[in-house]
Amino acid sequence: NRSGLIIRQHSTEADQLIDFASATAAGLSSMPRRLQCRFLYDARGSELFDLITRQPEYYLTRTEAEILATKARFIRKICGATTLAELGSGNSTKTDYLLRAWLAQAQSVRYIPIDVSEAALREASRNITASHPATQVLGINSDYRGAFPLLREISPVTVLFLGSSIGNFAGEEMSLFLHDLALSLCRDDFFLLGIDLVKERQTIEAAYNDAAGVTQEFTRNLFIRMNRELGSSIDPSAVQHVAVYNEAKEQVDICARFSQRQAIHIAPLGQHVIIDEGEAINTEISRKFRLETFLPFLEGYGFTAEEIFTDERSWFALLLLRR
Ligand code: AVI
């Protein structure tokens, strides 16, 4: 029984620390200062993100789940008995609708969650094998691109990239991602992509400024992680979470604004960066999409829309793309 097997990435803990330290040093000394959002997801950060998805203002997860709940069987009909591979699977809760639809049509299904968090993979794998014993789970503990070379081996495949995580990529990162993914898939493989759509400012801004303050905690946690792993001693209460929708760019800009001057020590590199009072460090962007421009853009990378699913209010879309 190979269910629940996890393949670990090659990088060691020391490699990961150097990666965090050097990306942080580079980002803090660039102007405008910016940190890479992938570092938000340590164990506590993943827990906080999971909590964000359950806040009343954070409509993304709920809306996408609603679409999946009604369309999963239809999606399975189009994709056939493909392997399901999920990028950035987290705790895999939304995947449940798809697994059910797949299992309704076949005796077993192969599910390959790909995530940087080994803890999240273990939990997902445990939950899925418990609720769907006929699912063969093979977890890959790696970042997305590290797992791309494997996709060819598991074709025919349906790659899932849900939750509008693609919106967290800056322009060149998104292009590189789509280019590499297209090259890694075989002809007629599928790509199921969740995207958050452009809508009125109030709705978007509320989602990134929840009343319970969970998103604020999520932003602060990045600096708490820096204190723990990089030896800095930032006062977390000096970090204010600021999330503003930029209508021209159609993206939420998320920053940490410092209410007091801080010296950030990056011990593994022996560096210090001074952040002045009132200065902001960008921690994330979250882009919002328009179908009329994004679909032709995807075409340019070799992805053709087979079906487009949205909710009643057209707040979120699930694109079923064919390579
Ligand atoms: C993971 N990603 C799609 C989330 C988003 O909505 O951009 C990350 C997030 N950051 C703050 N709230 C949610």
mmCIF file of C-alpha atoms in Angstrom, residues 99-231:
data_model
loop_
_atom_site.group_PDB
_atom_site.id
_atom_site.type_symbol
_atom_site.label_atom_id
_atom_site.label_comp_id
_atom_site.label_asym_id
_atom_site.label_seq_id
_atom_site.Cartn_x
_atom_site.Cartn_y
_atom_site.Cartn_z
ATOM 1 C CA LEU A 99 -11.835 13.337 -5.421
ATOM 2 C CA ARG A 100 -15.462 12.401 -4.841
ATOM 3 C CA ALA A 101 -16.306 13.098 -8.475
ATOM 4 C CA TRP A 102 -13.300 11.076 -9.659
ATOM 5 C CA LEU A 103 -14.137 8.168 -7.349
ATOM 6 C CA ALA A 104 -17.744 8.146 -8.487
ATOM 7 C CA GLN A 105 -16.453 7.130 -11.936
ATOM 8 C CA ALA A 106 -13.609 4.733 -11.114
ATOM 9 C CA GLN A 107 -12.487 2.292 -8.438
ATOM 10 C CA SER A 108 -9.430 4.285 -7.499
ATOM 11 C CA VAL A 109 -7.720 7.590 -8.148
ATOM 12 C CA ARG A 110 -4.169 8.825 -7.887
ATOM 13 C CA TYR A 111 -3.772 12.131 -6.069
ATOM 14 C CA ILE A 112 -0.437 13.966 -5.977
ATOM 15 C CA PRO A 113 -0.393 16.976 -3.636
ATOM 16 C CA ILE A 114 2.651 19.233 -4.045
ATOM 17 C CA ASP A 115 3.459 21.587 -1.185
ATOM 18 C CA VAL A 116 6.453 23.222 0.502
ATOM 19 C CA SER A 117 5.021 22.376 3.908
ATOM 20 C CA GLU A 118 5.691 18.770 4.895
ATOM 21 C CA ALA A 119 3.302 19.115 7.855
ATOM 22 C CA ALA A 120 0.466 20.214 5.544
ATOM 23 C CA LEU A 121 1.192 17.266 3.205
ATOM 24 C CA ARG A 122 1.118 14.769 6.056
ATOM 25 C CA GLU A 123 -2.160 16.086 7.359
ATOM 26 C CA ALA A 124 -3.775 16.195 3.916
ATOM 27 C CA SER A 125 -2.566 12.715 3.153
ATOM 28 C CA ARG A 126 -3.865 11.372 6.469
ATOM 29 C CA ASN A 127 -7.282 13.004 6.020
ATOM 30 C CA ILE A 128 -7.692 11.903 2.422
ATOM 31 C CA THR A 129 -6.720 8.279 2.961
ATOM 32 C CA ALA A 130 -9.069 8.167 5.962
ATOM 33 C CA SER A 131 -12.079 9.539 4.080
ATOM 34 C CA HIS A 132 -11.302 8.014 0.662
ATOM 35 C CA PRO A 133 -9.373 4.756 1.139
ATOM 36 C CA ALA A 134 -9.436 4.124 -2.628
ATOM 37 C CA THR A 135 -7.233 7.185 -3.197
ATOM 38 C CA GLN A 136 -3.539 6.607 -3.746
ATOM 39 C CA VAL A 137 -1.814 9.665 -2.270
ATOM 40 C CA LEU A 138 1.737 10.484 -3.277
ATOM 41 C CA GLY A 139 2.848 13.753 -1.674
ATOM 42 C CA ILE A 140 5.685 15.786 -3.147
ATOM 43 C CA ASN A 141 7.383 18.059 -0.642
ATOM 44 C CA SER A 142 8.686 20.725 -2.981
ATOM 45 C CA ASP A 143 7.954 24.128 -4.451
ATOM 46 C CA TYR A 144 5.902 24.151 -7.665
ATOM 47 C CA ARG A 145 8.705 24.390 -10.106
ATOM 48 C CA GLY A 146 10.719 21.658 -8.379
ATOM 49 C CA ALA A 147 7.824 19.292 -9.076
ATOM 50 C CA PHE A 148 7.333 20.231 -12.741
ATOM 51 C CA PRO A 149 9.779 17.646 -14.170
ATOM 52 C CA LEU A 150 7.620 14.937 -12.606
ATOM 53 C CA LEU A 151 4.442 15.959 -14.419
ATOM 54 C CA ARG A 152 5.474 14.323 -17.663
ATOM 55 C CA GLU A 153 5.825 10.998 -15.862
ATOM 56 C CA ILE A 154 2.277 11.087 -14.534
ATOM 57 C CA SER A 155 0.461 12.159 -17.707
ATOM 58 C CA PRO A 156 -2.494 11.968 -18.388
ATOM 59 C CA VAL A 157 -2.885 14.454 -15.592
ATOM 60 C CA THR A 158 -5.159 17.254 -14.413
ATOM 61 C CA VAL A 159 -3.092 19.877 -12.598
ATOM 62 C CA LEU A 160 -5.010 21.859 -9.986
ATOM 63 C CA PHE A 161 -3.950 25.359 -8.991
ATOM 64 C CA LEU A 162 -6.779 26.679 -6.876
ATOM 65 C CA GLY A 163 -7.578 29.627 -4.649
ATOM 66 C CA SER A 164 -6.234 32.313 -7.025
ATOM 67 C CA SER A 165 -2.696 31.606 -5.831
ATOM 68 C CA ILE A 166 -1.572 32.566 -9.331
ATOM 69 C CA GLY A 167 -2.560 36.115 -8.327
ATOM 70 C CA ASN A 168 0.311 36.230 -5.846
ATOM 71 C CA PHE A 169 2.884 36.074 -8.654
ATOM 72 C CA ALA A 170 4.375 39.293 -9.981
ATOM 73 C CA GLY A 171 4.276 39.698 -13.788
ATOM 74 C CA GLU A 172 7.523 37.973 -14.686
ATOM 75 C CA GLU A 173 6.996 35.197 -12.123
ATOM 76 C CA MET A 174 3.596 34.406 -13.616
ATOM 77 C CA SER A 175 5.003 34.286 -17.131
ATOM 78 C CA LEU A 176 7.822 31.983 -16.073
ATOM 79 C CA PHE A 177 5.396 29.759 -14.190
ATOM 80 C CA LEU A 178 3.002 29.409 -17.145
ATOM 81 C CA HIS A 179 5.845 28.874 -19.577
ATOM 82 C CA ASP A 180 7.415 26.126 -17.454
ATOM 83 C CA LEU A 181 4.093 24.464 -16.699
ATOM 84 C CA ALA A 182 3.128 24.407 -20.370
ATOM 85 C CA LEU A 183 6.479 22.785 -21.214
ATOM 86 C CA SER A 184 6.091 20.212 -18.436
ATOM 87 C CA LEU A 185 2.640 19.040 -19.483
ATOM 88 C CA CYS A 186 1.858 16.732 -22.371
ATOM 89 C CA ARG A 187 -0.642 17.600 -25.081
ATOM 90 C CA ASP A 188 -4.221 17.196 -23.866
ATOM 91 C CA ASP A 189 -3.319 17.276 -20.182
ATOM 92 C CA PHE A 190 -5.612 19.564 -18.183
ATOM 93 C CA PHE A 191 -4.979 22.572 -15.953
ATOM 94 C CA LEU A 192 -7.768 23.622 -13.561
ATOM 95 C CA LEU A 193 -7.038 27.157 -12.465
ATOM 96 C CA GLY A 194 -8.909 29.240 -9.859
ATOM 97 C CA ILE A 195 -8.816 33.037 -10.316
ATOM 98 C CA ASP A 196 -10.317 35.876 -8.330
ATOM 99 C CA LEU A 197 -12.085 38.373 -10.602
ATOM 100 C CA VAL A 198 -12.025 42.180 -10.631
ATOM 101 C CA LYS A 199 -14.898 43.552 -8.572
ATOM 102 C CA GLU A 200 -15.729 46.595 -6.463
ATOM 103 C CA ARG A 201 -13.045 47.890 -4.149
ATOM 104 C CA GLN A 202 -14.971 47.522 -0.850
ATOM 105 C CA THR A 203 -15.491 43.787 -1.283
ATOM 106 C CA ILE A 204 -11.847 43.185 -2.148
ATOM 107 C CA GLU A 205 -10.397 45.391 0.560
ATOM 108 C CA ALA A 206 -12.626 43.850 3.235
ATOM 109 C CA ALA A 207 -11.304 40.396 2.315
ATOM 110 C CA TYR A 208 -7.727 41.526 3.045
ATOM 111 C CA ASN A 209 -8.604 43.516 6.180
ATOM 112 C CA ASP A 210 -10.764 41.112 8.145
ATOM 113 C CA ALA A 211 -12.351 42.478 11.310
ATOM 114 C CA ALA A 212 -10.883 39.713 13.483
ATOM 115 C CA GLY A 213 -7.372 40.799 12.491
ATOM 116 C CA VAL A 214 -6.238 37.388 11.229
ATOM 117 C CA THR A 215 -4.698 38.850 8.061
ATOM 118 C CA GLN A 216 -2.820 41.401 10.173
ATOM 119 C CA GLU A 217 -1.463 38.498 12.234
ATOM 120 C CA PHE A 218 -0.510 36.673 9.009
ATOM 121 C CA THR A 219 1.574 39.667 7.873
ATOM 122 C CA ARG A 220 3.158 40.072 11.327
ATOM 123 C CA ASN A 221 4.059 36.411 11.431
ATOM 124 C CA LEU A 222 6.596 36.924 8.648
ATOM 125 C CA PHE A 223 8.573 39.204 10.986
ATOM 126 C CA ILE A 224 8.140 36.821 13.903
ATOM 127 C CA ARG A 225 9.608 34.151 11.624
ATOM 128 C CA MET A 226 12.528 36.470 10.832
ATOM 129 C CA ASN A 227 13.158 36.930 14.556
ATOM 130 C CA ARG A 228 13.172 33.183 15.122
ATOM 131 C CA GLU A 229 15.076 32.009 12.055
ATOM 132 C CA LEU A 230 17.272 34.964 11.119
ATOM 133 C CA GLY A 231 18.045 36.241 14.620
#
